CSV table of C-alpha atoms in Angstrom, one decimal:
chain,number,residue,atom,x,y,z
A,164,MET,CA,66.8,8.4,118.8
A,165,GLY,CA,70.2,6.8,118.5
A,166,LEU,CA,72.9,6.1,121.1
A,167,LEU,CA,74.8,9.2,120.0
A,168,ASP,CA,71.8,11.4,120.9
A,169,ILE,CA,71.3,9.6,124.2
A,170,ILE,CA,75.0,9.9,125.1
A,171,GLY,CA,75.0,13.6,124.1
A,172,GLY,CA,71.9,14.3,126.1
A,173,MET,CA,73.4,12.4,129.1
A,174,SER,CA,76.7,14.3,129.0
A,175,ASP,CA,75.1,17.6,128.2
A,176,GLY,CA,78.7,19.0,127.8
A,177,GLN,CA,79.1,19.2,131.5
A,178,PRO,CA,82.5,18.5,133.1
A,179,GLY,CA,82.6,15.0,134.8
A,180,LYS,CA,79.5,13.7,132.9
A,181,ALA,CA,81.7,11.8,130.4
A,182,GLU,CA,83.4,10.0,133.3
A,183,GLN,CA,80.0,9.3,134.9
A,184,LEU,CA,78.8,7.8,131.6
A,185,GLN,CA,81.9,5.7,131.3
A,186,THR,CA,81.4,4.4,134.9
A,187,ILE,CA,77.7,3.6,134.1
A,188,MET,CA,78.6,1.8,130.9
A,189,THR,CA,81.3,-0.2,132.6
A,190,TRP,CA,78.8,-1.1,135.3
A,191,ILE,CA,76.3,-2.3,132.7
A,192,GLU,CA,79.0,-4.5,131.2
A,193,GLN,CA,79.7,-5.9,134.6
A,194,GLN,CA,76.0,-6.8,134.9
A,195,GLY,CA,76.3,-8.9,131.8
A,196,GLY,CA,75.8,-6.2,129.2
A,197,ILE,CA,72.5,-5.6,127.5
A,198,GLN,CA,71.8,-9.4,127.1
A,199,GLY,CA,72.5,-10.0,130.8
A,200,ILE,CA,70.3,-7.1,131.8
A,201,MET,CA,67.5,-8.4,129.6
A,202,GLU,CA,67.8,-11.7,131.3
A,203,LYS,CA,67.8,-10.2,134.8
A,204,PHE,CA,64.6,-8.2,134.0
A,205,ARG,CA,62.9,-11.3,132.5
A,206,ASN,CA,63.9,-13.4,135.5
A,207,GLY,CA,62.5,-10.7,137.8
A,208,GLY,CA,59.1,-10.7,136.1
A,209,LEU,CA,59.8,-7.4,134.3
A,210,GLY,CA,60.3,-8.7,130.8
A,211,GLU,CA,57.6,-6.5,129.4
A,212,ILE,CA,59.5,-3.4,130.5
A,213,VAL,CA,62.8,-4.3,129.0
A,214,GLU,CA,61.1,-5.5,125.8
A,215,SER,CA,59.6,-2.1,125.4
A,216,TRP,CA,63.1,-0.6,125.4
A,217,ILE,CA,64.2,-2.9,122.6
A,218,SER,CA,61.0,-2.6,120.5
A,219,GLN,CA,60.3,0.4,118.3
A,220,GLN,CA,57.4,1.4,120.6
A,221,SER,CA,57.6,3.9,123.5
A,222,ASN,CA,59.9,2.9,126.4
A,223,MET,CA,58.1,1.9,129.5
A,224,PRO,CA,59.5,3.6,132.6
A,225,VAL,CA,61.2,1.6,135.3
A,226,SER,CA,61.1,2.6,139.0
A,227,SER,CA,64.0,2.8,141.4
A,228,GLU,CA,62.3,-0.1,143.4
A,229,GLN,CA,62.3,-2.2,140.2
A,230,ILE,CA,65.9,-1.4,139.5
A,231,THR,CA,66.8,-2.5,143.1
A,232,SER,CA,64.8,-5.7,142.8
A,233,VAL,CA,66.6,-6.6,139.5
A,234,PHE,CA,70.2,-5.7,140.4
A,235,GLY,CA,70.2,-5.9,144.2
A,236,SER,CA,71.4,-3.3,146.7
A,237,PRO,CA,75.1,-4.4,146.7
A,238,ALA,CA,75.5,-3.8,142.9
A,239,LEU,CA,73.9,-0.4,143.2
A,240,GLN,CA,75.9,0.5,146.3
A,241,GLU,CA,79.0,-0.4,144.3
A,242,LEU,CA,77.9,1.8,141.4
A,243,GLY,CA,77.2,4.7,143.8
A,244,ALA,CA,80.6,4.3,145.4
A,245,LYS,CA,82.3,4.4,142.0
A,246,LEU,CA,80.3,7.5,141.0
A,247,GLY,CA,80.8,9.2,144.4
A,248,ILE,CA,77.1,9.3,145.1
A,249,ASP,CA,74.8,7.5,147.4
A,250,SER,CA,73.1,4.3,146.2
A,251,GLN,CA,69.6,5.9,146.0
A,252,THR,CA,71.0,8.5,143.6
A,253,ALA,CA,72.8,5.8,141.6
A,254,THR,CA,69.6,3.8,141.4
A,255,ALA,CA,67.7,6.9,140.2
A,256,LEU,CA,70.3,7.5,137.5
A,257,ILE,CA,70.1,3.9,136.3
A,258,SER,CA,66.3,4.0,136.2
A,259,GLU,CA,66.5,7.2,134.1
A,260,TYR,CA,69.3,6.2,131.8
A,261,LEU,CA,69.0,2.4,131.4
A,262,PRO,CA,65.9,2.5,129.2
A,263,LYS,CA,67.6,5.2,126.9
A,264,ILE,CA,70.8,3.2,126.7
A,265,VAL,CA,69.1,-0.1,125.9
A,266,ASP,CA,66.9,1.7,123.3
A,267,GLY,CA,69.9,3.4,121.8
A,268,LEU,CA,71.7,0.1,121.4
A,269,SER,CA,68.7,-1.6,119.7
A,270,PRO,CA,67.7,1.0,117.1
A,271,GLN,CA,66.1,-1.6,114.7
A,272,GLY,CA,64.3,-3.4,117.5
A,273,GLU,CA,67.1,-5.9,118.0
A,274,THR,CA,70.1,-5.9,120.3
A,275,ALA,CA,73.4,-6.2,118.7
A,276,ALA,CA,75.8,-9.0,119.6
A,277,GLN,CA,77.6,-8.5,122.9
A,278,GLY,CA,80.3,-5.8,122.3
A,279,ASP,CA,82.3,-3.4,124.3
A,280,LEU,CA,79.7,-0.9,125.5
A,281,VAL,CA,82.3,1.4,127.1
A,282,SER,CA,84.3,1.8,123.9
A,283,ALA,CA,81.2,2.2,121.7
A,284,GLY,CA,79.6,4.8,124.0
A,285,LEU,CA,82.8,6.8,124.5
A,286,ASN,CA,83.7,6.8,120.8
A,287,LEU,CA,80.2,8.2,120.1
A,288,LEU,CA,80.6,10.7,122.9
A,289,LYS,CA,84.0,11.8,121.7
A,290,GLY,CA,82.6,12.4,118.2
A,291,LYS,CA,79.8,14.5,119.5
A,292,LEU,CA,81.9,16.6,121.9
A,293,PHE,CA,85.1,16.9,120.0
A,294,GLY,CA,84.0,16.3,116.3
């Protein structure tokens, strides 16, 4: 499954979902992008989880509690505020979508060089919705 499929599934053609995705992708960039997230997971003792997302094996799930321990409550509260939802809901969204996003950005089992996630994701989304 590529990033295009993931983004299409996340947006589901629903109004506001593209903006929500843009906010999540911007937040991921603010956390250091995919490389920064991988480092945070490894430093938090959760390297095996993030490695499963990059590998060509099945993605291991990540719990809301693990997301909170990796990113901290302030970052998740900030994301929730930007999305107009509470931090628990934001944490649940990240635990659901982050494995899919990382997996989609590492289709060959490797992460690409740090790039503009927001532009890449939105360009793919525009192609799927408006192409």
